[in-house]
Coordinates of C-alpha atoms in Angstrom, one line a residue:
M1 CA -13.3 13.1 39.5
T2 CA -13.9 16.7 40.4
A3 CA -11.9 19.2 38.3
T4 CA -9.2 21.0 39.8
P5 CA -10.4 24.4 41.4
L6 CA -8.9 27.5 39.5
R7 CA -6.4 28.7 42.7
A8 CA -5.1 25.6 43.2
R9 CA -3.8 25.7 39.3
S10 CA -2.4 28.6 39.1
A11 CA 0.0 27.0 42.0
L12 CA 0.2 24.3 39.4
S13 CA 3.5 24.2 36.9
H14 CA 1.5 23.2 32.9
L15 CA 3.5 19.3 33.6
D16 CA 1.3 19.1 36.2
L17 CA -1.8 20.8 34.3
L18 CA -0.7 18.6 31.2
E19 CA -0.2 15.3 33.5
S20 CA -3.4 16.6 36.0
E21 CA -5.4 16.3 32.0
A22 CA -4.2 12.6 31.2
V23 CA -4.9 11.4 34.2
H24 CA -8.5 12.9 34.5
I25 CA -8.9 11.3 30.8
L26 CA -8.1 8.0 31.9
R27 CA -9.7 7.5 34.8
E28 CA -12.5 8.9 33.7
V29 CA -12.7 5.8 30.4
A30 CA -11.4 3.2 32.6
G31 CA -15.1 4.5 34.8
E32 CA -17.0 4.7 31.6
L33 CA -16.4 2.6 29.1
D34 CA -16.3 -1.9 29.2
R35 CA -13.4 -3.0 27.6
P36 CA -9.9 0.0 27.5
V37 CA -6.6 -0.9 25.5
L38 CA -3.8 1.1 26.2
L39 CA -1.3 0.9 22.3
F40 CA 2.2 0.4 23.5
S41 CA 4.2 0.3 21.4
G42 CA 7.7 0.7 22.5
G43 CA 8.4 4.5 22.0
K44 CA 8.0 8.1 24.2
D45 CA 4.6 9.1 24.1
S46 CA 3.3 5.6 24.5
I47 CA 5.9 4.9 27.1
V48 CA 4.5 8.5 29.2
M49 CA 0.9 7.3 28.4
L50 CA 2.2 4.2 30.7
H51 CA 3.7 5.8 33.0
L52 CA 0.8 7.7 33.2
A53 CA -1.7 5.0 33.5
A54 CA 0.4 3.3 36.4
K55 CA -0.1 7.0 38.3
A56 CA -3.6 7.4 37.3
F57 CA -4.2 3.9 39.4
W58 CA -1.3 3.4 41.3
P59 CA -1.5 1.9 44.6
G60 CA -3.5 -1.5 42.4
R61 CA -2.4 -2.0 38.8
I62 CA -2.8 -0.9 35.6
P63 CA -6.7 -2.5 35.1
F64 CA -6.7 -2.6 30.5
P65 CA -3.8 -4.5 28.5
V66 CA -1.8 -3.1 26.6
M67 CA -1.1 -3.7 22.8
H68 CA 1.6 -3.3 20.0
V69 CA 0.5 -3.2 16.3
D70 CA 4.2 -5.3 15.4
T71 CA 4.7 -5.2 12.0
G72 CA 7.3 -8.3 12.3
H73 CA 10.1 -4.5 11.5
N74 CA 10.4 -3.4 14.0
F75 CA 14.1 -1.9 15.5
E76 CA 15.1 -4.7 18.3
E77 CA 16.4 -1.8 21.1
V78 CA 13.0 -1.0 21.1
I79 CA 11.2 -4.6 20.6
A80 CA 13.4 -5.6 24.2
F81 CA 12.6 -2.2 25.7
R82 CA 9.1 -3.4 25.5
D83 CA 9.3 -6.7 26.9
R84 CA 11.0 -5.4 30.0
R85 CA 8.7 -2.7 30.5
V86 CA 5.5 -3.9 30.4
G87 CA 7.1 -6.9 32.1
E88 CA 8.1 -4.3 35.4
L89 CA 4.5 -3.3 35.6
G90 CA 2.9 -6.4 35.1
V91 CA 0.8 -6.0 32.9
R92 CA -0.7 -8.0 30.0
L93 CA 0.9 -7.1 26.6
V94 CA -2.0 -8.7 23.3
V95 CA 0.9 -8.1 20.4
A96 CA -1.4 -8.1 17.1
S97 CA 1.1 -9.2 14.2
V98 CA 1.2 -7.4 10.9
E99 CA 2.9 -11.1 9.8
D100 CA -0.5 -13.2 11.2
S101 CA -2.4 -10.8 8.8
I102 CA -0.4 -11.0 5.3
A103 CA -0.3 -15.3 7.5
R104 CA -4.0 -15.7 6.7
G105 CA -4.6 -13.3 3.6
R106 CA -6.0 -10.8 5.5
V107 CA -3.2 -7.9 3.7
H108 CA -0.9 -8.7 1.4
E109 CA 2.8 -7.5 1.8
R110 CA 3.7 -4.3 -1.2
P111 CA 6.6 -4.9 -3.1
G112 CA 9.9 -2.6 -2.1
G113 CA 7.5 -1.0 0.0
S114 CA 6.7 0.1 4.0
R115 CA 4.0 -2.4 6.3
N116 CA 2.9 0.7 8.2
P117 CA 0.1 1.2 6.0
L118 CA -0.7 -2.5 6.7
Q119 CA -1.3 -2.3 10.2
T120 CA -4.4 -0.8 10.0
V121 CA -5.9 -4.1 8.8
T122 CA -3.9 -5.5 12.0
L123 CA -5.2 -3.6 14.7
L124 CA -9.7 -2.9 13.9
D125 CA -9.6 -7.3 13.7
A126 CA -7.5 -7.5 17.1
I127 CA -10.0 -4.1 17.8
A128 CA -12.8 -6.9 16.6
E129 CA -11.5 -10.2 18.0
H130 CA -10.8 -8.9 21.7
R131 CA -14.3 -6.7 22.2
F132 CA -11.9 -3.1 22.7
D133 CA -14.0 -0.2 23.3
A134 CA -12.1 2.4 24.3
V135 CA -8.5 2.1 22.3
F136 CA -5.6 4.7 24.3
G137 CA -3.8 6.4 21.7
G138 CA 0.0 8.7 22.1
A139 CA -1.2 11.0 19.4
R140 CA -1.0 14.4 20.3
R141 CA -2.3 17.8 17.6
D142 CA 0.6 18.9 17.0
E143 CA 2.7 16.2 15.4
E144 CA 0.7 16.7 12.4
K145 CA -2.4 18.3 11.1
A146 CA -5.1 15.1 11.4
R147 CA -4.0 15.0 14.4
A148 CA -4.8 17.9 15.1
K149 CA -8.7 18.2 13.9
E150 CA -9.3 14.8 16.3
R151 CA -10.6 14.3 19.3
V152 CA -9.7 13.8 22.7
F153 CA -12.5 11.0 22.4
S154 CA -12.9 10.0 18.5
L155 CA -15.1 7.8 17.8
R156 CA -14.6 5.0 15.4
D157 CA -17.7 3.6 13.2
E158 CA -18.5 -0.6 13.3
L159 CA -15.6 -0.3 10.1
G160 CA -13.7 1.1 12.4
Q161 CA -13.7 4.1 10.0
W162 CA -14.1 7.6 11.4
D163 CA -15.4 10.7 10.7
P164 CA -13.7 14.0 10.3
R165 CA -16.7 15.9 10.2
A166 CA -18.8 14.5 12.8
Q167 CA -17.1 15.1 15.6
R168 CA -18.4 15.7 19.0
P169 CA -17.8 18.4 21.0
E170 CA -16.0 18.8 23.7
L171 CA -16.8 21.4 26.6
W172 CA -14.4 21.6 29.0
D173 CA -13.6 18.4 31.1
L174 CA -16.6 16.6 29.9
Y175 CA -16.5 13.9 27.3
N176 CA -18.6 11.8 25.4
G177 CA -17.7 8.1 25.5
R178 CA -21.2 6.9 24.0
H179 CA -21.2 5.0 21.2
R180 CA -23.4 1.3 19.3
P181 CA -22.4 -1.8 19.9
G182 CA -19.5 -2.5 17.1
E183 CA -18.3 1.3 17.4
H184 CA -15.3 2.1 19.3
V185 CA -13.3 5.4 20.2
R186 CA -10.0 6.5 20.3
V187 CA -9.1 8.3 23.1
F188 CA -5.4 10.7 23.2
P189 CA -5.2 12.3 27.3
L190 CA -2.0 13.7 24.7
S191 CA -3.8 15.5 22.6
N192 CA -2.7 19.1 24.8
W193 CA 0.7 18.1 24.6
T194 CA 4.2 19.8 22.8
E195 CA 7.1 17.2 22.0
L196 CA 8.8 19.3 24.1
D197 CA 6.4 18.9 26.6
V198 CA 6.6 14.8 26.1
W199 CA 9.8 15.4 26.4
E200 CA 10.5 18.2 29.7
Y201 CA 7.7 15.0 31.3
I202 CA 10.4 12.1 30.7
E203 CA 13.1 14.6 32.5
R204 CA 11.0 15.5 35.2
E205 CA 9.7 11.4 35.8
R206 CA 12.8 10.1 35.0
L207 CA 11.0 8.1 32.7
E208 CA 13.8 5.4 31.1
V209 CA 13.9 5.5 26.7
P210 CA 15.4 3.1 23.8
S211 CA 18.8 4.8 23.4
L212 CA 17.7 5.1 20.0
Y213 CA 16.4 7.8 21.2
F214 CA 19.9 9.6 21.5
A215 CA 22.9 10.4 19.3
H216 CA 24.7 6.7 18.5
E217 CA 27.0 6.2 15.2
R218 CA 24.6 4.3 12.4
A219 CA 24.7 2.5 9.2
V220 CA 22.6 4.2 7.4
F221 CA 22.4 5.9 3.8
R222 CA 20.4 9.4 2.7
R223 CA 16.3 8.9 1.0
E224 CA 14.1 11.5 0.3
G225 CA 16.2 14.1 2.2
M226 CA 15.8 11.0 5.0
W227 CA 18.9 8.8 6.7
L228 CA 17.3 5.2 6.9
A229 CA 18.9 2.6 9.0
D230 CA 20.5 -0.2 7.5
S231 CA 18.2 -2.9 7.9
P232 CA 17.2 -6.5 5.9
H233 CA 14.3 -5.2 6.1
L234 CA 14.8 -2.3 3.5
P235 CA 16.6 -3.1 1.0
R236 CA 18.9 -0.3 -0.8
R237 CA 19.3 1.4 -4.2
A238 CA 21.0 1.5 -6.9
G239 CA 22.7 4.9 -5.6
E240 CA 22.2 4.8 -1.8
V241 CA 25.6 4.3 -0.2
L242 CA 26.2 3.1 3.7
E243 CA 28.0 5.7 5.8
Q244 CA 28.1 5.9 9.0
R245 CA 26.4 8.8 11.0
R246 CA 26.5 10.2 14.6
V247 CA 22.2 11.0 15.0
R248 CA 19.4 9.5 16.5
Y249 CA 15.9 8.9 16.7
R250 CA 12.6 11.9 16.7
T251 CA 10.3 8.9 16.7
I252 CA 10.6 5.3 16.6
G253 CA 8.4 3.3 14.4
D254 CA 9.0 0.5 11.4
V255 CA 12.5 0.9 10.5
T256 CA 10.9 1.1 7.1
C257 CA 9.7 4.7 6.4
T258 CA 11.1 6.2 10.2
G259 CA 14.1 8.5 9.6
A260 CA 17.0 9.4 11.6
V261 CA 17.9 12.8 12.7
E262 CA 21.5 13.8 12.8
S263 CA 22.6 14.9 16.5
R264 CA 24.8 15.4 19.2
A265 CA 21.8 15.0 22.2
R266 CA 23.5 12.4 24.4
T267 CA 21.1 12.5 27.2
V268 CA 17.5 13.6 28.0
A269 CA 18.3 16.9 29.0
E270 CA 20.7 17.5 25.9
V271 CA 17.3 16.3 24.1
V272 CA 15.3 19.0 25.4
A273 CA 17.4 21.5 24.9
E274 CA 17.4 20.4 21.1
V275 CA 13.4 19.5 20.5
A276 CA 13.0 23.1 22.3
V277 CA 14.7 25.0 19.4
T278 CA 13.8 23.0 16.5
R279 CA 11.1 24.3 13.8
V280 CA 10.3 21.0 12.3
T281 CA 7.2 18.6 13.8
E282 CA 9.1 14.8 14.4
R283 CA 6.4 13.6 12.0
G284 CA 7.8 16.0 8.9
A285 CA 11.1 15.4 9.9
T286 CA 11.4 11.5 10.1
R287 CA 8.2 9.9 8.8
A288 CA 8.6 8.9 5.1
D289 CA 4.7 7.3 4.9
D290 CA 3.6 11.2 6.1
R291 CA 5.1 12.2 2.9
A292 CA 3.2 10.0 0.1
G293 CA 0.1 13.2 -0.1
E294 CA -0.8 16.9 1.9
A295 CA -3.5 14.1 3.5
A296 CA -1.3 10.6 3.6
M297 CA -2.7 10.2 7.0
E298 CA -6.1 11.7 7.5
D299 CA -6.6 9.1 4.6
R300 CA -5.2 6.6 7.1
K301 CA -7.4 8.0 9.8
R302 CA -10.3 7.4 7.6
E303 CA -9.5 3.9 6.9
G304 CA -9.0 3.4 10.8
Y305 CA -5.1 3.8 11.4
F306 CA -3.6 4.9 14.8

């Protein structure tokens, strides 16, 4: 694909440039690698990814499946949204189930703990089973320190592991997708986007997102500085009291480790205004699994996490 000339670039908005870069990456992978898959959870970043993929290959269909690594502890609204959206686009959905991994003895339930870390084994098993050689993820560099270290094309070894000290250089729009049998490449077309970019793009493209992203009344309780949802998957501890609060979610993941924030933002425009003035990243504000330690995300990524 020919790079956008400099003169033409100057007439484009920053969202146009980000979109152009992401479309270029999606097409490069589809052209260079044999068996790509796009991770789709029904969250805002993967919604943008799916929309970009539809644009990249329009008027044809998206030429690869999408995959959700399902912990079984999801918000019902998100699963309903996931199934409806992939049906609308006519794209094949692969569900990699943590429940199945537990039943097969591949991973073991953690008493009182989140299933979020268990996703790594389920993800790597699904990649091996389907022989995927490229896995698109919606991670962005502004989310968290370990994700800021990732290249756009990030090699995983035969065990699915990542070595941040052995990353390949990336110059201009040139990406290196070479890998040996058994290895695969994680690809992050939204690396250069911010949370605000994502919401401004959702507003510009009028993309539908799950209702959880907007302020609503919900029964929640306070734990370690976060508002967690009332859920049968998340037993309350002594002293934790349910309260009705007006909240919304900045990230959507496993219900056992994803916190809500108090908010009055009921529309995309109001979310954009709210995100524009926040000084805390969405993962820092709402993900309990990232608080396990200073290098919690990097440790998980080294083992093969998203």
